[in-house]
CSV table of C-alpha atoms and ligand atoms in Angstrom, one decimal:
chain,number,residue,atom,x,y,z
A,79,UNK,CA,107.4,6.2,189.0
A,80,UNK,CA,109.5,8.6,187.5
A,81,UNK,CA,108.2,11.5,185.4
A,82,UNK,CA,109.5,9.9,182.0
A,83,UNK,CA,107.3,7.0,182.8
A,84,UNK,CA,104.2,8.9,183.8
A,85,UNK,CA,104.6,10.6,180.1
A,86,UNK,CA,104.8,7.0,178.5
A,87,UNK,CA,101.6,6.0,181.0
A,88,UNK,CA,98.7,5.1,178.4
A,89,UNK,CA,96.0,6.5,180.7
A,90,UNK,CA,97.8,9.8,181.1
A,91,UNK,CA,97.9,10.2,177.6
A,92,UNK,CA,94.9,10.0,177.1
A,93,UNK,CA,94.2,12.4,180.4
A,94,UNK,CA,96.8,14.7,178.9
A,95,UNK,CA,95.0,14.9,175.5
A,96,UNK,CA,91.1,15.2,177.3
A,97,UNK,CA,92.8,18.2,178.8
A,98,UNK,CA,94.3,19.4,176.0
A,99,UNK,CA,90.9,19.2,174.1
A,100,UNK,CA,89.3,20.6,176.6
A,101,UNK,CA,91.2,24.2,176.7
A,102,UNK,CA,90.9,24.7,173.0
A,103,UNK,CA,87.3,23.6,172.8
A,104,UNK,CA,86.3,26.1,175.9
A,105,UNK,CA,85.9,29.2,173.3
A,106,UNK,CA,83.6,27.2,171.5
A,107,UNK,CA,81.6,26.2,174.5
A,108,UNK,CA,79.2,28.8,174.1
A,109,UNK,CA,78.2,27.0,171.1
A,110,UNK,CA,76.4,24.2,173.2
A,111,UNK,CA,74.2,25.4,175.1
A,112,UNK,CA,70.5,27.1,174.1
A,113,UNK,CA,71.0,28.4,170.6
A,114,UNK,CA,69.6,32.1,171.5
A,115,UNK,CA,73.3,32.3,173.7
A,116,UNK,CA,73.8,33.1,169.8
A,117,UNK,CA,71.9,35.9,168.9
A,118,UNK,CA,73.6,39.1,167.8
A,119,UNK,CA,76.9,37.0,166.2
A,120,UNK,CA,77.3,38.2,163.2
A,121,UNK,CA,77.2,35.4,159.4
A,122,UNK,CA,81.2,35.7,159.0
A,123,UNK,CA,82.2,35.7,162.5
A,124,UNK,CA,80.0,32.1,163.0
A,125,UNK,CA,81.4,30.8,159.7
A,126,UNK,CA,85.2,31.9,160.6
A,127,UNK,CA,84.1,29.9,163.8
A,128,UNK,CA,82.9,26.9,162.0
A,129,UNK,CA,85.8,26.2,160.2
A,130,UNK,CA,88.2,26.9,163.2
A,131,UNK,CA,85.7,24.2,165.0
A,132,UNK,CA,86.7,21.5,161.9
A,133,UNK,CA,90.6,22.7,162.4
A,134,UNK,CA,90.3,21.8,166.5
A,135,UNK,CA,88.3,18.3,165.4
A,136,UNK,CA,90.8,17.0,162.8
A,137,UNK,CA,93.8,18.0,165.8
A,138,UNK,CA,91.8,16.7,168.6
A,139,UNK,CA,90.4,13.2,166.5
A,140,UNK,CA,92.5,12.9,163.9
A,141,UNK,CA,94.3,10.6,162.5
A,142,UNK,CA,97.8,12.4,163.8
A,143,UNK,CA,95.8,13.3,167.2
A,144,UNK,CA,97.4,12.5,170.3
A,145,UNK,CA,94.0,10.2,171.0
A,146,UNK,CA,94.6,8.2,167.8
A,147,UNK,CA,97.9,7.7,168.9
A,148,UNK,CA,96.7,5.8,172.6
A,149,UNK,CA,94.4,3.7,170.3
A,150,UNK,CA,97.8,1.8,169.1
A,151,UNK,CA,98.6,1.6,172.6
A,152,UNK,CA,95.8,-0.1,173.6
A,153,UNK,CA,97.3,-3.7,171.8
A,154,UNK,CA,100.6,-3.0,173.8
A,155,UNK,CA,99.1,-2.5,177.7
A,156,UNK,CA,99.1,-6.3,180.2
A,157,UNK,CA,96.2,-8.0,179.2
A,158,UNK,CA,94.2,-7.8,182.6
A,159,UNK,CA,94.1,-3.8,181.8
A,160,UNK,CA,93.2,-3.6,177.9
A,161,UNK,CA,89.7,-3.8,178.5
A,162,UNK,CA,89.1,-1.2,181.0
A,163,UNK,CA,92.0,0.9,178.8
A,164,UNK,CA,89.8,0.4,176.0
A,165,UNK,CA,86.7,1.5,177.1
A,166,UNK,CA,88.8,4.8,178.6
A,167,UNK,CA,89.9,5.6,175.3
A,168,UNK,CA,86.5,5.0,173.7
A,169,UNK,CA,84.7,7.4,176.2
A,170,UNK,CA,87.1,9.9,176.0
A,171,UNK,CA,86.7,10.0,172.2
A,172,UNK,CA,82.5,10.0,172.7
A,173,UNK,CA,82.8,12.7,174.8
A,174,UNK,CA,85.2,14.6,172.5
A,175,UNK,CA,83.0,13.7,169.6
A,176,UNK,CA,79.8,15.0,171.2
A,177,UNK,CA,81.2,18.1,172.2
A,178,UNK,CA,82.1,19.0,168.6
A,179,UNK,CA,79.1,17.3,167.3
A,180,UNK,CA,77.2,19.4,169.6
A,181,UNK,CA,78.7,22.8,168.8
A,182,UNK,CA,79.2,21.9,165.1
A,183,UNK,CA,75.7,21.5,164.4
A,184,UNK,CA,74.4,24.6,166.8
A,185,UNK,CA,76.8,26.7,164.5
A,186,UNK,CA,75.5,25.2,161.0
A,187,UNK,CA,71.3,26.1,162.3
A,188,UNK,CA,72.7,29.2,162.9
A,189,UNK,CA,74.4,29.9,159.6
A,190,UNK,CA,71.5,28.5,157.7
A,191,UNK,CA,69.3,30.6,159.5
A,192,UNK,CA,71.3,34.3,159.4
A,193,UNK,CA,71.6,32.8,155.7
A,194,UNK,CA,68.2,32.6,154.8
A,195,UNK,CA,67.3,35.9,156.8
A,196,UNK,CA,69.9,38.0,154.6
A,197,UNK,CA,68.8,36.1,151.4
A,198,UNK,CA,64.9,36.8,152.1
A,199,UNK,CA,63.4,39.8,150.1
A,200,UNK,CA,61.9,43.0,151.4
A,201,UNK,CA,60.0,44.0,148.5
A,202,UNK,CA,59.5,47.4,150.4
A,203,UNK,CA,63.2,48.3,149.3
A,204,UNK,CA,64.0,50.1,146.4
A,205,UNK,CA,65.2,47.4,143.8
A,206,UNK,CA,69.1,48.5,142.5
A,207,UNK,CA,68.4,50.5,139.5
A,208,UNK,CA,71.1,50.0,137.1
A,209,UNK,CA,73.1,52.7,136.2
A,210,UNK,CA,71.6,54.4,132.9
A,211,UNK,CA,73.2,56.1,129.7
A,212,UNK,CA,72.4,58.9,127.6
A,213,UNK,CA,72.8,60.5,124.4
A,214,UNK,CA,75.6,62.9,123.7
A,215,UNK,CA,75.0,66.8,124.4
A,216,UNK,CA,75.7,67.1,120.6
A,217,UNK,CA,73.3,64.0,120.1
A,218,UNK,CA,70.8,66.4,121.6
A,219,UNK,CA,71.2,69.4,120.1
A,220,UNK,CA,71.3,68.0,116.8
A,221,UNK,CA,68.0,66.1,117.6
A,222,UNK,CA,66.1,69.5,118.7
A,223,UNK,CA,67.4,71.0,115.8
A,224,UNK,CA,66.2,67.8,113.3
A,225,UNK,CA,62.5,68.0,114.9
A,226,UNK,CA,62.1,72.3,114.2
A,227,UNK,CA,63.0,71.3,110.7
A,228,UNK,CA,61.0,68.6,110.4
A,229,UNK,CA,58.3,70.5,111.1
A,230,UNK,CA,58.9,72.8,108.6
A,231,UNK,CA,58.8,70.6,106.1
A,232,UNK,CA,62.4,69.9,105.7
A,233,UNK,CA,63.9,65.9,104.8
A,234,UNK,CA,67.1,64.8,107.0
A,235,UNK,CA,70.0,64.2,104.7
A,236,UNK,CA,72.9,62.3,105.9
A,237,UNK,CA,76.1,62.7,103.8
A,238,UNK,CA,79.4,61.0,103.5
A,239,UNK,CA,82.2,62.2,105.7
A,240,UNK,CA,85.1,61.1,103.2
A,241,UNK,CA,84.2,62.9,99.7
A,242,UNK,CA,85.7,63.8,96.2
A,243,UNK,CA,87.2,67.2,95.3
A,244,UNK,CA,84.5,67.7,93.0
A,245,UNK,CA,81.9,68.0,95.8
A,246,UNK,CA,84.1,69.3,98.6
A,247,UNK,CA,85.0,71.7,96.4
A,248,UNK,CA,84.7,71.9,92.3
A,249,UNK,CA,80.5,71.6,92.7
A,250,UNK,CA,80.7,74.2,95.7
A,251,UNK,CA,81.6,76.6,93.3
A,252,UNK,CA,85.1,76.8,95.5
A,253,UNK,CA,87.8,77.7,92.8
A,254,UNK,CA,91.0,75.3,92.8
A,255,UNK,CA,93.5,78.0,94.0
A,256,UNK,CA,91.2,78.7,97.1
A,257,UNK,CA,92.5,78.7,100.2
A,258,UNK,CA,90.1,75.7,101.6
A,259,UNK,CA,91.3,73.4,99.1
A,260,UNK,CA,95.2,73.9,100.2
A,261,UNK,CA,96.5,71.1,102.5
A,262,UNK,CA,97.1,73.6,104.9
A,263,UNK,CA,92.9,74.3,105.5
A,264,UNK,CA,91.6,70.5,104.6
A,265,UNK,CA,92.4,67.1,105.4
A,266,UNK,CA,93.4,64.6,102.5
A,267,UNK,CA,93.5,60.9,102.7
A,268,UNK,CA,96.6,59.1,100.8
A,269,UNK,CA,94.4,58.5,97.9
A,270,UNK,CA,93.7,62.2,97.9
A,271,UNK,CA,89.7,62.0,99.2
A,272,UNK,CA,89.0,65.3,101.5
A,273,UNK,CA,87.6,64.6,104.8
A,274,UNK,CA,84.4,67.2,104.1
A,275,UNK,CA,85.3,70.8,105.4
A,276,UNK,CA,81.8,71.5,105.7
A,277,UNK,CA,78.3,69.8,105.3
A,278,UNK,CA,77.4,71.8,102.1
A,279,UNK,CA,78.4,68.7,100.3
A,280,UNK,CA,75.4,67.3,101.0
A,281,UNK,CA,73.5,69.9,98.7
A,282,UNK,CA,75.2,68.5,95.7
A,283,UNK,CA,74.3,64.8,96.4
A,284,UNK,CA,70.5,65.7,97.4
A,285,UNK,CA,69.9,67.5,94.5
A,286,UNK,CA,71.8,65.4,92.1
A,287,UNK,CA,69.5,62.5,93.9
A,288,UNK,CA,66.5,64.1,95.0
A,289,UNK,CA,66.2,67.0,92.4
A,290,UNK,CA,64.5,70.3,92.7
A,291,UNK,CA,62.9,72.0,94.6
A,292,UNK,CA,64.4,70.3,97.7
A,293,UNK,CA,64.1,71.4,101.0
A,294,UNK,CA,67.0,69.5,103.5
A,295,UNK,CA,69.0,70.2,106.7
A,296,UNK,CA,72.2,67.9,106.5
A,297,UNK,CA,73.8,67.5,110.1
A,298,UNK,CA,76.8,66.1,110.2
A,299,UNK,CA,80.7,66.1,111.3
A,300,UNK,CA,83.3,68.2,109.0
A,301,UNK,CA,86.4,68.2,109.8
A,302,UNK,CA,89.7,70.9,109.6
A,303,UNK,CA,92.9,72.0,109.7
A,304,UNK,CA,92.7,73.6,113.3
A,305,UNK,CA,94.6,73.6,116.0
A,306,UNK,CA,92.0,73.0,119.3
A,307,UNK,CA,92.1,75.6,121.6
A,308,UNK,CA,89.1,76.5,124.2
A,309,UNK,CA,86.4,77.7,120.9
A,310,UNK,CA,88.1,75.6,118.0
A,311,UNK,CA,88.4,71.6,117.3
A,312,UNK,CA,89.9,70.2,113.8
A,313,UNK,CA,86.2,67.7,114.1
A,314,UNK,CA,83.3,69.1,114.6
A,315,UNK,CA,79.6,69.2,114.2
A,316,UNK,CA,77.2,71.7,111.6
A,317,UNK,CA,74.2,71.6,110.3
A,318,UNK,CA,73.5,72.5,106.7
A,319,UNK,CA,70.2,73.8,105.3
A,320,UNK,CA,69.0,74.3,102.1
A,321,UNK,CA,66.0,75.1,100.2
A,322,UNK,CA,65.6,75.2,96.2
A,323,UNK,CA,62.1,76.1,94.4
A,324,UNK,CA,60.5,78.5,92.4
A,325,UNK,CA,60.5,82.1,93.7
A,326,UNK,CA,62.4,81.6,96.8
A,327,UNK,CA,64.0,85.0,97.4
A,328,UNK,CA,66.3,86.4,100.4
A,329,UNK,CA,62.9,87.0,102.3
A,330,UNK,CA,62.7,83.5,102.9
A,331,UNK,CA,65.8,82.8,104.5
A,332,UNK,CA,65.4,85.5,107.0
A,333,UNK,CA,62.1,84.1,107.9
A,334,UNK,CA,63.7,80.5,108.5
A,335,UNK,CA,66.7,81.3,110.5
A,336,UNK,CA,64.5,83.4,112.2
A,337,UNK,CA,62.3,81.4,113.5
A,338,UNK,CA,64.5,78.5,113.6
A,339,UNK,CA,66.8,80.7,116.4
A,340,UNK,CA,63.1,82.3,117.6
A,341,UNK,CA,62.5,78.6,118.5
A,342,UNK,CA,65.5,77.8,120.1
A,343,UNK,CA,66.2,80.8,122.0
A,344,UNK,CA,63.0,81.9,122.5
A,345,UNK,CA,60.3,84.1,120.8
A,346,UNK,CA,61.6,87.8,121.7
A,347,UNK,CA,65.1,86.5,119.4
A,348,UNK,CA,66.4,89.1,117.0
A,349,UNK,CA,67.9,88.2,114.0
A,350,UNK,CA,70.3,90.1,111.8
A,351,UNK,CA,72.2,89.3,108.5
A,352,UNK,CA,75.5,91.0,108.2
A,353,UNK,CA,77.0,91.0,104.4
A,354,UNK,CA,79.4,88.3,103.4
A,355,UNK,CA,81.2,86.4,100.9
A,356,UNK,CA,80.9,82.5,100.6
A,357,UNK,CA,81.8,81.2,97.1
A,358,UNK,CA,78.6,78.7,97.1
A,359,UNK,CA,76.3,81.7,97.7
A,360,UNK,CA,75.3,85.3,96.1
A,361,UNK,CA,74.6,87.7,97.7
A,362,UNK,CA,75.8,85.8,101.1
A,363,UNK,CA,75.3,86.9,104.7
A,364,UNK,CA,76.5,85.6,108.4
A,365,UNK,CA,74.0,85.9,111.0
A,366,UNK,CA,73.5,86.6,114.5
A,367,UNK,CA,71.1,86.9,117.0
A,368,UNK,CA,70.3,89.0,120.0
A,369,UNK,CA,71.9,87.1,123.0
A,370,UNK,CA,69.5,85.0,125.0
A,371,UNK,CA,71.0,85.8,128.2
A,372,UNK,CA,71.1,89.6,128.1
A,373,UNK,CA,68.7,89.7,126.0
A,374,UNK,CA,71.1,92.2,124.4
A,375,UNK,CA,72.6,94.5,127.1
A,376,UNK,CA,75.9,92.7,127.0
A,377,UNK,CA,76.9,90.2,129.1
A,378,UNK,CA,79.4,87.4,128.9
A,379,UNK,CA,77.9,85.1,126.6
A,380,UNK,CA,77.8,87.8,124.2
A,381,UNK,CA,81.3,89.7,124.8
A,382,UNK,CA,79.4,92.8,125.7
A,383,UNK,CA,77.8,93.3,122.4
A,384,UNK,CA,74.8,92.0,122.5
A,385,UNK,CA,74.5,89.9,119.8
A,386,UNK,CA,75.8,86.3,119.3
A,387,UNK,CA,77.5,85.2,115.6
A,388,UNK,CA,75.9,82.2,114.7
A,389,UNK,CA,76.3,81.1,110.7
A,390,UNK,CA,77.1,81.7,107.5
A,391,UNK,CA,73.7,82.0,104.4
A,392,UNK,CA,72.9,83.7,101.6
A,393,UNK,CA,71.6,82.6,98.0
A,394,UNK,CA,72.7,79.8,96.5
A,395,UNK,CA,75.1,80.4,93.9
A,396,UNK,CA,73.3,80.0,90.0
A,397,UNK,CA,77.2,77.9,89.4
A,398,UNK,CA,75.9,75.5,92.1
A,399,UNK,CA,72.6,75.1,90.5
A,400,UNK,CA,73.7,74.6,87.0
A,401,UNK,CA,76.2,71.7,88.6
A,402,UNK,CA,73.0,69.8,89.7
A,403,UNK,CA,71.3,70.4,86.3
A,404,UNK,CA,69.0,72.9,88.0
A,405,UNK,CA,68.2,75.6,85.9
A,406,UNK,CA,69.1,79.1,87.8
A,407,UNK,CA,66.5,81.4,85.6
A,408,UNK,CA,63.7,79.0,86.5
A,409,UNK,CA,64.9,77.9,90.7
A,410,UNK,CA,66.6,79.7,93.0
A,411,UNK,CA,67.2,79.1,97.0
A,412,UNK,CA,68.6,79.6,100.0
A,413,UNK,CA,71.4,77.9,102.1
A,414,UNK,CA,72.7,78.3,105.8
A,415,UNK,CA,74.7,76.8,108.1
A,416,UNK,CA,75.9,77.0,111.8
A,417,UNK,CA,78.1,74.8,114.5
A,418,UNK,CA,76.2,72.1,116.1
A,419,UNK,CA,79.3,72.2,119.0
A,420,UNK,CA,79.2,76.4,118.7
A,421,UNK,CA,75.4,76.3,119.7
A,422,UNK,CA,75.8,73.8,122.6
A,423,UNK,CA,79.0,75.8,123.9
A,424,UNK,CA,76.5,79.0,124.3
A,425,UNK,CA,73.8,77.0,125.3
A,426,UNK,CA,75.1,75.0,128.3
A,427,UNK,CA,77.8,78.4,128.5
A,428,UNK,CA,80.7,76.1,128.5
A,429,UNK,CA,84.0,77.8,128.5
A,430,UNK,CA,86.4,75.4,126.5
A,431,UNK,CA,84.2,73.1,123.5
A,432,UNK,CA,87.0,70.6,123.8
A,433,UNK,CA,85.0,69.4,126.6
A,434,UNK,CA,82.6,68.1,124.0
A,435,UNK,CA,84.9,65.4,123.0
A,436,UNK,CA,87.0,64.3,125.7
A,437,UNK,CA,84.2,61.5,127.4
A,438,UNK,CA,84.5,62.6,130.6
A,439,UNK,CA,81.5,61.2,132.5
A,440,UNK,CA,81.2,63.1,135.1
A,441,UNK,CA,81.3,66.2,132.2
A,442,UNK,CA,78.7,64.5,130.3
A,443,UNK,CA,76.3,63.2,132.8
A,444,UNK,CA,75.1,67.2,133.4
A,445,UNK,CA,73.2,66.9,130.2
A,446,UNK,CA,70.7,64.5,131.0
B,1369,ZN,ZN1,74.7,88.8,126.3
């Protein structure tokens, strides 16, 4: 017999691919015996080994395996030796079959199994707590700000951002040759609207709605011609107050900023009015207050002076009230304003206010 006819020999075919089966399969032998052999394989090794197992079945059983190809043969062997050829090629294929059937079905327990442990809850572990907003710095501030007036008896206006010359300017008593009006100070739309330079506007449309006496804070954004550097932005956030009755005298807006800053800053907070000029008010002051870090030996905060500028107040003008159909010998009031972004810059002591408005997360997450 040469070695060409023992490669053409049906039964060594079949011998050839029992022992080719049974090389491949000896990695998954393990798989056969008691399932706790098992223990310790890790979910994605055992399914990587699962589908490697269904790779070696479909070579090994197939219908291009080398045993499918000797079951063709069996029609072509002498008659006296098909029978017992037969039943060589049908044990062969039983035992090749129950050897994967064997291991394929120790693997799939096990899979179910690891799959159901990882899937079972512990309810003694902390759940995933999804990851939770909040309000803006500003959105803060502002809000702290809203509930000390509220409690003063003051309304919330809101205003309109986009407004007419008459109440950005003409019913501020700001004269048309003022500098605020140029293009160079304020920002005009194409249909010549100003985006509001400040949140005074809203005086004019409370009174003209509301009447006097009034008493209203209006926070809000205003916008301006300014280039941004670390203390300026061209948007930016104020708060406007305003209060229009009988018999209110200078008196009265000391007391209010006063303890409005007393209540943010803390009750030892001075408060001084320097003199002024603002065409909506006469007489009109700026104020400050004694730094609330020092407490007024110069620090930082304060550029060594003690004292922290704030806002612009004073009276409001008797033009202003005449506008609104007010009648200055009978009402009078009081108006003041300050930066919304200027009093969370020295609050939180930030260094640049642009920081404000670039959503940086990691920024923004501080002021929880
Ligand atoms: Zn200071």
């Amino acid at each position: 017999m040469t070695d060409s006819d023992k490669e053409l020999s049906p039964e060594n075919q079949i011998e050839a691919a029992r022992k080719a089966f049974e090389q491949e399969f000896e990695r998954f032998a393990r798989f056969t015996g008691d399932s706790s052999t098992l223990a310790g394989l890790d979910l994605e090794t055992a399914v990587a080994e699962e589908r490697a197992l269904g790779e070696l079945r479909t070579r090994h059983t197939g219908k291009k395996s080398v045993l499918a190809a000797t079951k063709k043969l069996i029609g072509r062997v002498a008659p006296e030796q098909r029978a017992g050829f037969g039943q060589l090629v049908q044990s062969t294929e039983a035992a090749l079959v129950q050897s994967l059937d064997l291991a394929e079905q120790t693997l799939k327990n096990y899979i179910t199994d690891e799959r159901t442990a990882r899937e079972s809850i512990d309810v003694t572990l902390p759940g995933r707590r999804p990851r939770r907003g909040h309000r803006h710095p500003i959105t803060l501030m502002r809000e702290r700000l809203e509930d000390i007036f509220v409690s003063l008896g003051y309304v919330i206006e809101d205003g309109r951002e986009i407004e007419t010359d008459f109440y950005n300017f003409t019913a501020l008593n700001i004269p048309e040759n003022h500098p605020a009006c140029g293009k160079a100070d304020t920002f005009y739309t194409t249909d010549g609207f100003a985006l509001r330079s400040q949140t005074s506007t809203v005086q004019i449309h409370a009174m003209q709605r509301r009447g006097v006496p009034v008493r209203m804070i209006a926070p809000g954004r205003v916008f301006r011609r300014d280039t941004p550097d670390p203390t300026h932005n061209p948007m930016f956030f104020q708060v406007e107050g305003l209060c229009v009755d009988r018999g209110i005298t200078m008196a009265h807006l000391k007391g209010t900023v006063g303890e409005l800053l007393r209540r943010m800053f803390g009750p030892d907070t001075v408060t001084r009015f320097r003199p002024s000029y603002f065409p909506f008010t006469e007489p009109s002051a700026e104020f400050d207050f004694s730094c609330f870090k020092c407490k007024g030996s110069g620090c930082r905060i304060c550029k060594n002076s003690g004292w922290i500028e704030l806002g612009g107040s004073g009276m409001v003008h008797p033009n202003v009230l005449r506008v609104v159909g007010a009648d200055p010998q009978e009402y009078s009031g009081f108006a003041f304003g300050f930066g919304i972004d200027r009093m969370c810059g020295l609050m939180y002591e930030l260094d640049d206010i642009r920081l404000l408005f670039e959503n940086d997360v990691r920024f923004l997450e501080k002021f929880e």
